[in-house]
């Protein structure tokens, strides 16, 4: 008996040692399981030479040591001499060998954060050089080399130059000081405010490593619905502790600034951005912050939006507000990211149009260190949105992209949805601002208008769940965001490929089907949630599941009925000249793509058109039949995903296999729920049957309408 228990205990311990709980993300560094390749790598990499003592170079050296030891299955020595197979990493300042081997011009071309990885001979010895103009660039190069090994790429004759296309690549955490995370589905905030600054959770280091590995160089720690307390000394000291960890990985810390902070914290009578006392308050506050956090990045601000205070409370404009903060951080080289996510239910106008209407007239009025941060689409991170009309419409202002990595509207952390195709769809859209080829990516990388300041932000999906993101596959969205922030020209397929190889296995029997599964997942989600251009028909406030019937939210523009406008004559939001004319906010070339019912791609149909239930679609089906076909196809696709996943069992560790299997069953349930609830509800208007041959909903509309989720996560 005693022996059995001992054996069982031993097994549990062994199991937990071997368990793949997802904590290691895409930085698993397991020994290369392909023997010939391993031997090849072992011959090519024999030692490490990373001189220099700066915090970032120390991190780079440590990462190389850990990574190579894991991947090559043996300790790779650090040495001062160069011998065959040495990896030499550093900058001109730290290594004269690099200075001699890599021409300055080439280094310059790689830019301040870009890197060069090259096979060269030094004293007739073949070595691999990793170099950059900055320490951070070297660190990015180190991670890239490790990625090559992890994904089993050839290491002979390396000649890589890689430069980030966007300057500020940030995560936005919507984390509150009480550790809840707005729209977070992976547990509580990883910032343990109470134990900071005294206790540095090793997780902060792993967080920084993961970000640096994909080139993320900034993080906004706090929710856009801001709490002024983070600007008080005790919290700033906590922020400083985090900042000093992240600094070692080239990551700057930013905070959200609550516009009313001077009133709330120090009893000022006003927060009017033109009031001299208020301006002085922010100047002093900025100086104080930079005393504690010398490399502080700046502020992100949500103002006059969804109840947040802002300059308009004092009759001032967004530019007045942004400029006041910009002046406060300018002496310290800080920046201000001012969000364009504004809309008011007091305005009778289409919510789609409001950000453009408010911000476009302010073009040219912002200080040089301000970026206006614009969500990818005009409403709110829906499964599919047309690109935001502000892109290309404010040539004199650097516009920053805001994507949402957390799946607020895409099934939380229970649905497998790979978001790279959604991000790419927006980045690749042509605004025609300066003729053909004026893509959104060229707007935000600054090249279209020659801005030097450029940025992209992703609303993080990270929490204190052991696997960081809740769903093992949700990690791919963090990864994809970072990779696209570095290079928006990478394809969704390439990124999926890289991520799968590093996170699971290089076995082609796994990679190919798993990649297909990832790539198709977003379109399937659109099908079972919001096909044909439907949008914003989810449950009120918590945003969990379908609730297209909701018509009593606190504001009309939070009600699904505002967006789908279904009645017995048809469905959809007319945004043409006959309707709200939101289309007028786009260039004629773009408008033309969407403006006529006949030409509008069906994926955007109900975004822009009101369509009769019996309208003939491209398939020959009526709109109602097509809607049914889409919802049913979405559910079938999820079932197909389940089959694919089951077939991959031999290649996946039991722990993650089972976790994904269970979550996929939940996803299938939720897909059926979306389909049934939406079709039963829309059917009350179309008055047409769900075509025979489809499995009929097992529940009534009343059943779905009666569901309540008082403790849904994320609020
Ligand atoms: C919406 C979220 C809300 C955020 C808001 C924002 O539902 O929680 O505060 O966006 O971006 O998507 O400010």
XYZ file of C-alpha atoms and ligand atoms in Angstrom:
728
model
C 0.000 0.000 0.000
C 2.747 2.347 1.099
C 4.649 1.490 -2.063
C 1.667 2.185 -4.294
C 1.193 5.593 -2.746
C 4.888 6.322 -3.148
C 4.757 5.299 -6.783
C 1.664 7.379 -7.330
C 3.269 10.378 -5.710
C 6.362 9.907 -7.802
C 4.252 9.698 -10.913
C 2.395 12.895 -10.017
C 5.676 14.702 -9.473
C 7.089 13.363 -12.734
C 3.909 14.240 -14.506
C 3.965 17.780 -13.213
C 7.577 18.104 -14.280
C 6.740 16.941 -17.766
C 3.358 18.630 -17.885
C 2.794 21.191 -20.553
C 0.769 23.743 -18.664
C 1.366 26.404 -21.291
C 3.374 28.656 -18.994
C 6.409 28.591 -21.265
C 4.424 30.037 -24.162
C 6.390 29.888 -27.425
C 9.712 29.931 -25.570
C 9.806 26.266 -24.617
C 13.386 25.594 -25.729
C 12.975 21.827 -25.560
C 15.812 19.776 -26.989
C 15.595 19.496 -30.809
C 13.950 16.140 -31.429
C 15.354 15.644 -34.926
C 18.729 13.967 -34.389
C 20.545 14.854 -37.644
C 19.396 18.452 -37.302
C 20.464 18.548 -33.676
C 23.927 17.337 -34.645
C 24.120 19.897 -37.407
C 23.189 22.697 -35.002
C 25.609 21.407 -32.396
C 28.410 21.623 -34.942
C 27.409 25.137 -35.995
C 26.995 26.533 -32.487
C 29.675 25.763 -29.969
C 30.093 28.795 -27.724
C 28.727 32.207 -26.877
C 30.533 35.517 -26.822
C 28.373 38.410 -25.634
C 30.527 41.122 -24.100
C 28.942 44.095 -22.365
C 27.293 44.739 -19.043
C 24.233 46.782 -19.922
C 21.000 45.376 -18.491
C 19.645 44.536 -21.947
C 22.832 42.782 -23.066
C 22.861 40.806 -19.849
C 19.319 39.645 -20.690
C 20.400 38.777 -24.232
C 23.314 36.710 -22.949
C 21.130 34.941 -20.410
C 18.500 34.146 -23.029
C 21.079 32.719 -25.400
C 22.501 30.558 -22.635
C 19.146 29.218 -21.519
C 17.727 28.848 -24.972
C 20.714 27.097 -26.501
C 21.247 24.830 -23.539
C 17.643 23.671 -23.828
C 17.531 23.357 -27.601
C 20.945 21.789 -28.063
C 20.650 19.625 -24.980
C 23.987 20.662 -23.532
C 25.637 23.610 -21.905
C 27.039 26.059 -24.434
C 29.984 27.808 -22.794
C 30.459 31.538 -22.570
C 33.929 32.435 -23.737
C 36.074 35.445 -24.522
C 37.884 33.838 -27.438
C 36.385 33.309 -30.864
C 36.494 29.747 -32.104
C 34.602 27.819 -34.741
C 30.901 28.079 -34.029
C 30.974 31.008 -31.612
C 27.909 33.182 -31.558
C 29.128 36.740 -31.280
C 26.418 39.126 -30.146
C 26.749 42.816 -29.409
C 27.009 46.329 -30.757
C 29.842 48.440 -32.143
C 30.397 49.714 -28.628
C 30.755 46.309 -27.039
C 32.638 44.388 -29.716
C 35.488 45.456 -31.957
C 35.078 42.153 -33.825
C 31.613 43.220 -34.877
C 32.909 46.654 -35.814
C 35.401 44.978 -38.091
C 32.957 42.482 -39.587
C 29.808 44.515 -40.274
C 29.959 47.798 -42.226
C 28.458 50.789 -40.394
C 26.252 51.575 -43.378
C 24.516 48.227 -43.075
C 23.966 48.671 -39.399
C 22.475 52.075 -40.071
C 20.104 50.574 -42.585
C 18.816 48.189 -39.952
C 17.644 51.204 -37.941
C 17.747 51.844 -34.236
C 16.002 48.628 -33.198
C 16.597 46.372 -36.183
C 19.194 43.611 -36.173
C 21.568 41.773 -38.429
C 22.307 38.053 -38.112
C 25.105 36.896 -40.337
C 27.422 33.953 -40.843
C 30.944 35.299 -41.251
C 34.510 34.182 -40.819
C 36.595 35.788 -38.123
C 40.249 34.715 -38.225
C 39.177 31.937 -40.594
C 36.745 30.646 -38.018
C 33.109 30.440 -39.107
C 30.926 32.252 -36.565
C 27.455 33.748 -36.336
C 27.188 37.433 -35.607
C 24.127 39.045 -34.065
C 24.353 42.795 -34.063
C 22.356 45.990 -34.015
C 22.688 49.695 -33.438
C 21.171 49.316 -29.970
C 21.264 46.775 -27.182
C 17.564 46.142 -27.679
C 18.243 45.315 -31.322
C 20.775 42.699 -30.205
C 18.194 41.188 -27.873
C 15.661 40.992 -30.728
C 18.310 39.335 -32.871
C 19.003 36.775 -30.145
C 15.327 35.905 -29.952
C 15.181 35.648 -33.715
C 18.088 33.218 -33.815
C 16.435 31.113 -31.128
C 13.229 31.194 -33.186
C 15.161 29.844 -36.167
C 16.360 26.937 -34.060
C 12.973 26.333 -32.492
C 11.359 26.194 -35.910
C 14.141 24.008 -37.359
C 15.385 26.476 -39.978
C 18.746 26.101 -41.697
C 21.544 27.976 -39.963
C 24.096 27.867 -42.753
C 25.050 31.055 -44.561
C 22.788 33.259 -42.478
C 22.221 36.719 -43.866
C 19.276 38.363 -42.185
C 18.453 42.002 -41.686
C 15.223 42.765 -39.920
C 13.837 46.169 -39.004
C 10.593 46.925 -37.238
C 8.234 48.884 -39.471
C 6.502 50.615 -36.568
C 8.231 52.498 -33.797
C 5.994 52.055 -30.738
C 4.730 48.468 -30.376
C 2.662 48.329 -27.258
C 0.402 46.156 -25.224
C -2.497 47.910 -23.549
C -3.519 46.215 -20.331
C -7.025 47.048 -19.227
C -5.969 46.079 -15.702
C -7.465 47.696 -12.624
C -5.615 48.391 -9.410
C -7.806 45.826 -7.607
C -6.459 43.240 -10.069
C -9.659 42.711 -12.004
C -9.127 42.991 -15.738
C -11.696 44.757 -17.876
C -12.544 42.345 -20.687
C -9.984 39.925 -19.292
C -10.751 36.230 -19.505
C -7.556 34.679 -18.201
C -7.856 35.317 -14.505
C -6.756 38.359 -12.578
C -4.158 40.949 -13.433
C -0.572 39.754 -13.360
C 0.392 43.017 -11.635
C 0.433 42.151 -7.968
C 0.068 45.750 -6.797
C -0.213 44.890 -3.132
C 3.103 43.077 -2.980
C 4.907 45.526 -5.215
C 7.460 47.054 -5.020
C 8.855 44.667 -2.415
C 8.102 41.449 -4.207
C 9.136 40.937 -7.808
C 7.186 37.992 -9.147
C 9.438 35.989 -11.537
C 6.464 36.116 -13.846
C 7.267 39.762 -14.629
C 10.543 38.594 -16.114
C 8.868 35.913 -18.197
C 6.309 38.455 -19.345
C 9.102 40.748 -20.469
C 10.946 37.907 -22.184
C 7.849 36.881 -24.105
C 7.231 40.433 -25.241
C 10.816 41.084 -26.215
C 10.855 37.839 -28.174
C 8.258 39.323 -30.529
C 9.586 42.861 -30.465
C 7.042 44.531 -28.191
C 8.759 47.559 -26.684
C 6.143 49.147 -24.477
C 3.350 48.300 -22.125
C 0.513 50.382 -20.738
C -0.043 48.869 -17.315
C -3.473 50.236 -16.473
C -7.028 50.331 -17.756
C -8.098 53.083 -20.126
C -11.004 53.583 -17.741
C -8.376 55.046 -15.507
C -7.878 55.279 -11.782
C -6.058 58.408 -10.643
C -4.477 56.557 -7.720
C -1.839 55.064 -9.963
C -0.392 58.575 -10.206
C 0.225 58.796 -6.439
C 3.671 58.185 -4.978
C 3.032 54.725 -3.474
C 1.784 53.412 -6.802
C 4.447 55.161 -8.816
C 7.047 53.332 -6.741
C 5.340 50.060 -7.634
C 5.298 51.079 -11.290
C 8.989 51.943 -11.003
C 9.736 48.420 -9.772
C 7.989 46.918 -12.783
C 9.658 49.423 -15.088
C 13.110 48.404 -13.917
C 12.381 44.752 -14.708
C 10.996 45.576 -18.132
C 13.816 47.981 -18.894
C 16.142 44.976 -18.992
C 14.146 43.737 -21.974
C 13.893 47.016 -23.846
C 10.315 47.611 -22.723
C 9.038 50.986 -21.587
C 6.206 51.438 -19.176
C 3.265 53.769 -19.824
C 0.262 54.670 -17.702
C -3.281 55.748 -18.382
C -3.917 59.289 -17.174
C -7.269 60.092 -15.644
C -8.120 63.528 -16.874
C -9.651 64.627 -13.583
C -6.591 63.543 -11.548
C -5.652 67.097 -10.455
C -9.110 67.510 -8.936
C -9.302 64.014 -7.470
C -5.808 63.794 -6.035
C -4.981 67.341 -5.042
C -8.294 69.130 -4.750
C -7.802 71.535 -7.654
C -11.022 73.312 -8.560
C -10.849 72.291 -12.186
C -9.088 70.009 -14.648
C -9.491 72.521 -17.488
C -6.501 71.956 -19.785
C -6.101 75.690 -20.386
C -6.002 76.570 -16.689
C -2.422 77.503 -15.692
C -2.656 75.703 -12.348
C -3.855 72.531 -14.006
C -1.078 72.689 -16.573
C 1.441 73.210 -13.806
C 0.011 70.260 -11.893
C 0.598 67.921 -14.827
C 4.096 69.326 -15.394
C 4.987 68.618 -11.784
C 3.354 65.203 -11.960
C 5.315 64.307 -15.068
C 8.557 65.491 -13.449
C 7.769 63.367 -10.382
C 7.065 60.297 -12.527
C 10.325 60.685 -14.409
C 12.209 61.008 -11.120
C 11.041 57.517 -10.178
C 10.944 56.079 -13.698
C 13.585 57.723 -15.873
C 12.582 55.794 -18.987
C 8.830 56.260 -18.544
C 7.125 56.189 -21.932
C 4.157 58.511 -21.483
C 0.390 58.546 -21.178
C -2.540 56.812 -22.820
C -5.820 58.683 -22.433
C -9.465 57.836 -22.833
C -11.308 61.118 -22.471
C -14.923 62.136 -22.941
C -15.806 58.610 -23.859
C -18.227 56.305 -22.082
C -18.389 58.549 -19.042
C -14.661 59.262 -18.662
C -13.792 62.881 -17.849
C -12.026 64.971 -20.456
C -11.393 68.412 -21.884
C -14.917 68.717 -23.237
C -16.174 68.942 -19.656
C -14.601 72.409 -19.754
C -15.606 73.353 -23.263
C -12.168 72.444 -24.643
C -11.230 70.107 -27.470
C -9.458 66.781 -27.526
C -6.439 68.617 -28.945
C -6.384 71.014 -25.970
C -6.404 68.064 -23.605
C -3.798 66.034 -25.460
C -1.510 69.034 -25.889
C -1.537 69.885 -22.213
C -0.306 66.382 -21.359
C 2.088 66.412 -24.293
C 3.669 69.618 -22.973
C 4.035 68.032 -19.555
C 5.937 64.981 -20.824
C 7.816 66.653 -23.701
C 10.826 67.790 -21.612
C 11.308 64.117 -20.696
C 10.774 62.847 -24.260
C 7.481 61.229 -23.375
C 4.564 60.740 -25.717
C 0.792 60.961 -25.417
C -1.526 58.445 -27.022
C -4.942 60.039 -27.183
C -7.759 57.646 -28.009
C -10.307 58.395 -30.710
C -12.859 55.945 -29.301
C -15.582 58.521 -28.695
C -19.305 58.542 -29.285
C -22.239 60.062 -27.542
C -25.763 58.832 -27.290
C -26.909 62.424 -26.978
C -25.955 62.897 -30.611
C -28.668 61.589 -32.861
C -26.080 60.603 -35.452
C -24.862 57.094 -36.373
C -22.234 56.006 -33.838
C -20.118 54.791 -36.770
C -19.500 58.406 -37.807
C -18.805 60.111 -34.531
C -15.070 59.593 -34.005
C -14.363 60.852 -37.511
C -16.644 63.847 -37.070
C -14.939 64.838 -33.831
C -11.342 64.159 -34.729
C -10.937 65.011 -38.378
C -11.420 68.748 -37.792
C -8.607 68.608 -35.214
C -6.061 67.336 -37.728
C -2.911 69.445 -37.516
C -3.701 70.765 -34.042
C -1.837 68.179 -32.001
C 1.668 68.570 -30.600
C 4.497 66.631 -32.210
C 4.629 64.056 -29.407
C 0.949 63.117 -29.670
C -0.485 60.152 -31.513
C -4.198 59.640 -31.925
C -4.980 56.005 -31.189
C -7.757 54.649 -33.393
C -9.478 51.278 -33.082
C -9.276 49.121 -36.192
C -12.940 49.625 -36.968
C -15.561 52.326 -36.439
C -17.699 50.535 -33.849
C -15.887 48.283 -31.417
C -13.651 45.291 -32.145
C -16.401 43.263 -33.806
C -15.622 39.905 -35.462
C -15.548 41.806 -38.743
C -15.484 45.560 -39.249
C -14.612 47.757 -42.188
C -11.444 49.752 -41.439
C -11.937 52.928 -39.440
C -12.625 55.915 -41.715
C -10.130 58.028 -39.744
C -7.268 56.055 -41.286
C -6.081 58.186 -44.147
C -8.265 61.109 -43.096
C -5.866 62.906 -40.726
C -2.695 63.360 -42.769
C -1.100 65.846 -40.370
C -1.474 63.594 -37.318
C 0.315 60.316 -36.631
C -2.433 57.760 -36.112
C -1.777 54.745 -33.945
C -3.590 51.442 -34.428
C -5.530 49.866 -31.580
C -6.325 46.182 -32.000
C -7.973 44.026 -29.400
C -6.144 40.807 -28.604
C -8.479 39.856 -25.797
C -11.563 38.274 -27.341
C -14.254 40.513 -25.906
C -16.481 39.965 -28.926
C -14.981 36.712 -30.173
C -15.925 34.136 -27.595
C -13.748 35.253 -24.667
C -11.019 32.720 -23.874
C -13.167 29.712 -24.667
C -13.346 30.009 -28.449
C -10.362 29.164 -30.606
C -10.111 32.175 -32.907
C -6.798 33.060 -34.524
C -6.850 36.813 -34.991
C -3.989 37.427 -37.421
C -6.386 37.350 -40.413
C -8.575 39.954 -38.710
C -5.569 42.200 -38.015
C -4.264 41.729 -41.558
C -7.626 42.463 -43.147
C -7.497 45.918 -41.602
C -3.776 46.564 -42.126
C -3.986 45.602 -45.793
C -7.110 47.692 -46.504
C -6.537 50.468 -48.975
C -7.676 53.893 -47.779
C -6.853 55.495 -51.163
C -5.840 58.584 -49.163
C -3.022 59.248 -51.616
C -4.157 57.049 -54.440
C -3.983 53.303 -54.775
C -1.707 51.575 -52.301
C -2.400 53.933 -49.389
C -2.970 51.016 -47.067
C -3.855 51.316 -43.411
C -0.452 49.824 -42.591
C 1.229 52.690 -44.454
C -0.886 55.176 -42.532
C 0.152 53.770 -39.187
C 3.786 53.070 -40.004
C 4.115 56.758 -40.863
C 5.386 56.218 -44.402
C 2.289 57.543 -46.170
C 2.634 61.039 -44.737
C 6.266 60.946 -43.633
C 5.634 60.883 -39.883
C 8.547 59.755 -37.756
C 6.304 58.918 -34.817
C 4.386 55.676 -35.343
C 2.633 53.168 -33.140
C 0.424 50.149 -32.743
C -1.284 48.825 -29.624
C -2.948 45.545 -28.762
C -5.385 45.225 -25.868
C -3.779 42.352 -23.983
C -5.372 38.972 -23.311
C -3.036 38.223 -20.441
C -4.014 37.270 -16.910
C -2.659 35.202 -14.062
C -3.936 31.876 -15.459
C -1.010 29.498 -15.543
C -1.034 29.570 -19.358
C -1.326 33.383 -19.413
C -4.206 33.696 -21.914
C -6.847 31.184 -20.801
C -7.042 29.181 -24.021
C -3.795 27.553 -25.121
C -4.444 28.871 -28.618
C -5.165 32.409 -27.392
C -1.412 32.726 -26.937
C -1.171 32.748 -30.716
C -2.975 36.095 -30.763
C -0.491 37.735 -28.409
C 2.252 36.291 -30.595
C 0.615 37.334 -33.863
C 0.040 40.858 -32.626
C 3.702 41.255 -31.749
C 4.958 39.780 -34.981
C 2.662 42.011 -37.057
C 3.615 45.054 -35.003
C 7.197 44.322 -36.006
C 6.386 43.512 -39.614
C 2.854 43.981 -40.878
C 3.828 42.350 -44.154
C 4.220 38.912 -42.575
C 1.385 36.637 -43.599
C -1.080 35.099 -41.173
C 0.072 31.700 -42.393
C 3.754 32.364 -41.686
C 2.967 33.578 -38.203
C 0.713 30.607 -37.479
C 3.419 28.305 -38.709
C 6.088 29.843 -36.498
C 3.871 29.885 -33.469
C 2.712 26.289 -33.832
C 6.214 24.977 -34.326
C 7.485 26.742 -31.235
C 4.451 26.094 -29.073
C 3.708 22.494 -30.028
C 5.928 20.550 -32.393
C 7.718 20.754 -35.731
C 6.083 17.553 -36.902
C 4.492 18.273 -40.297
C 1.656 15.859 -39.531
C 0.649 18.261 -36.817
C 1.646 21.578 -38.359
C -0.282 21.398 -41.605
C -3.726 20.536 -40.235
C -3.249 22.758 -37.185
C -2.290 25.667 -39.389
C -5.415 25.215 -41.504
C -7.456 25.100 -38.349
C -5.986 28.379 -37.122
C -6.268 30.170 -40.433
C -9.924 29.332 -40.974
C -11.050 29.896 -37.393
C -11.818 33.612 -37.565
C -14.052 33.292 -40.612
C -15.965 30.496 -38.900
C -16.490 32.695 -35.881
C -17.865 35.430 -38.102
C -20.230 32.838 -39.579
C -21.655 31.570 -36.318
C -21.745 34.984 -34.627
C -22.237 37.832 -37.078
C -22.379 36.708 -40.723
C -23.031 38.961 -43.733
C -21.994 42.156 -41.949
C -24.121 41.850 -38.825
C -22.452 43.523 -35.860
C -22.877 44.358 -32.191
C -25.636 41.838 -31.482
C -24.075 40.340 -28.366
C -25.340 40.277 -24.784
C -25.545 43.658 -23.160
C -22.733 44.848 -20.899
C -20.949 41.515 -20.345
C -20.925 40.887 -24.111
C -21.221 37.133 -23.612
C -23.254 35.274 -26.199
C -25.980 36.480 -28.553
C -28.772 38.873 -27.596
C -29.960 40.539 -30.812
C -33.304 41.279 -29.121
C -31.834 43.679 -26.547
C -33.492 47.081 -26.787
C -33.377 48.470 -23.284
C -29.708 49.160 -22.596
C -28.768 52.306 -20.720
C -28.013 53.936 -24.085
C -29.611 53.272 -27.448
C -26.201 52.877 -29.101
C -25.456 49.956 -26.815
C -28.545 48.109 -28.038
C -28.193 45.423 -30.700
C -31.483 46.552 -32.304
C -29.760 49.886 -33.063
C -27.283 47.986 -35.236
C -29.283 45.339 -37.060
C -32.575 47.208 -37.414
C -34.464 44.042 -38.324
C -38.172 44.301 -39.001
C -40.645 42.578 -41.250
C -39.301 44.417 -44.322
C -35.657 43.462 -43.913
C -32.473 43.846 -41.922
C -29.275 45.921 -41.880
C -28.023 49.458 -41.310
C -28.320 51.762 -44.294
C -25.108 53.754 -44.244
C -25.375 54.914 -47.856
C -26.425 58.422 -48.886
C -30.025 57.319 -48.374
C -29.261 56.423 -44.789
C -26.703 57.708 -42.293
C -24.226 58.333 -45.111
C -21.307 57.054 -43.060
C -19.846 55.913 -46.376
C -19.170 59.548 -47.215
C -16.336 59.400 -44.677
C -14.362 57.154 -47.015
C -12.581 58.091 -50.249
C -14.673 57.628 -53.392
C -12.705 54.502 -54.383
C -13.510 52.866 -51.054
C -17.061 54.119 -50.998
C -17.624 52.611 -54.435
C -16.667 49.155 -53.163
C -19.429 49.218 -50.575
C -22.021 51.717 -51.744
C -24.299 49.756 -54.010
C -26.214 46.740 -52.939
C -25.179 45.008 -56.136
C -21.431 45.550 -55.639
C -21.016 45.406 -51.896
C -19.155 42.239 -50.854
C -21.554 40.113 -48.841
C -19.139 40.075 -45.911
C -19.949 43.782 -45.407
C -23.541 43.779 -46.653
C -25.448 44.526 -43.459
C -22.823 47.003 -42.298
C -23.894 49.307 -45.085
C -27.223 48.215 -46.465
C -30.747 47.543 -45.467
C -31.707 44.406 -47.319
C -35.064 42.764 -47.928
C -35.484 39.260 -46.576
C -36.111 37.888 -50.050
C -33.193 39.719 -51.694
C -31.269 37.349 -54.036
C -27.724 36.700 -52.923
C -24.789 35.594 -55.094
C -25.520 31.992 -54.172
C -29.039 32.301 -55.616
C -30.487 31.966 -52.130
C -32.629 34.660 -50.545
C -31.024 36.773 -47.846
C -32.885 34.784 -45.193
C -31.743 31.460 -46.624
C -28.181 32.735 -46.920
C -28.230 33.912 -43.323
C -29.346 30.431 -42.287
C -26.685 28.843 -44.502
C -23.962 30.998 -42.928
C -24.965 30.294 -39.343
C -25.217 26.568 -40.061
C -21.893 26.516 -41.893
C -20.261 28.210 -38.910
C -21.447 25.505 -36.543
C -20.444 22.731 -38.937
C -16.999 24.267 -39.231
C -16.545 24.156 -35.469
C -17.472 20.470 -35.542
C -14.897 19.995 -38.244
C -12.339 21.788 -36.076
C -13.120 19.326 -33.298
C -12.475 16.405 -35.631
C -9.213 17.905 -36.775
C -8.116 18.453 -33.202
C -8.996 14.888 -32.255
C -6.910 13.604 -35.142
C -3.932 15.538 -33.775
C -3.915 13.764 -30.430
C -0.801 11.680 -31.216
C 1.264 14.836 -31.617
C 0.108 16.816 -28.588
C 0.890 16.371 -24.905
C -2.095 15.017 -22.954
C -2.522 18.117 -20.842
C -2.946 20.633 -23.637
C -4.731 18.155 -25.861
C -7.421 17.633 -23.270
C -7.719 21.293 -22.393
C -8.272 22.262 -26.019
C -10.623 19.322 -26.551
C -12.843 20.447 -23.696
C -12.763 24.090 -24.722
C -13.718 23.126 -28.261
C -16.778 21.345 -26.935
C -17.714 24.588 -25.197
C -17.088 26.450 -28.428
C -19.372 24.088 -30.307
C -22.080 24.650 -27.704
C -21.696 28.382 -27.959
C -21.721 28.312 -31.747
C -25.018 26.404 -31.661
C -26.341 28.907 -29.123
C -25.399 31.873 -31.359
C -26.935 30.220 -34.401
C -30.185 29.207 -32.758
C -30.740 32.370 -30.778
C -30.026 34.666 -33.730
C -32.020 32.703 -36.300
C -35.017 32.205 -34.003
C -35.041 35.903 -33.259
C -34.583 37.132 -36.838
C -37.179 34.602 -37.928
C -39.813 36.538 -35.986
C -39.278 39.235 -38.642
C -38.463 37.222 -41.753
C -41.371 34.872 -41.042
C -39.630 32.243 -43.117
C -38.724 28.745 -41.999
C -35.255 27.506 -41.269
C -34.876 25.409 -44.428
C -35.672 21.736 -44.079
C -32.609 19.544 -43.913
C -30.939 21.659 -41.229
C -31.063 20.405 -37.646
C -33.806 22.498 -36.055
C -33.157 24.497 -32.872
C -33.828 22.391 -29.808
C -34.820 25.379 -27.681
C -37.269 28.223 -28.066
C -36.439 31.883 -28.501
C -37.933 32.534 -25.046
C -35.434 30.096 -23.573
C -32.498 31.951 -25.088
C -33.950 35.325 -24.141
C -34.289 34.147 -20.567
C -30.611 33.251 -20.104
C -28.791 35.420 -17.565
C -25.077 35.675 -16.783
C -24.694 37.822 -13.717
C -21.083 36.775 -13.159
C -19.772 36.619 -16.705
C -16.068 37.490 -16.573
C -14.535 40.694 -17.753
C -16.735 43.404 -16.287
C -15.249 48.460 -25.254
C -15.296 47.734 -23.963
C -15.126 48.622 -22.771
C -13.935 49.516 -22.980
C -14.138 50.308 -24.238
C -12.919 51.144 -24.613
O -16.517 47.070 -23.876
O -14.978 47.804 -21.643
O -13.749 50.361 -21.893
O -14.329 49.464 -25.322
O -12.213 50.725 -25.503
O -14.835 47.521 -26.202
O -12.690 52.187 -24.036
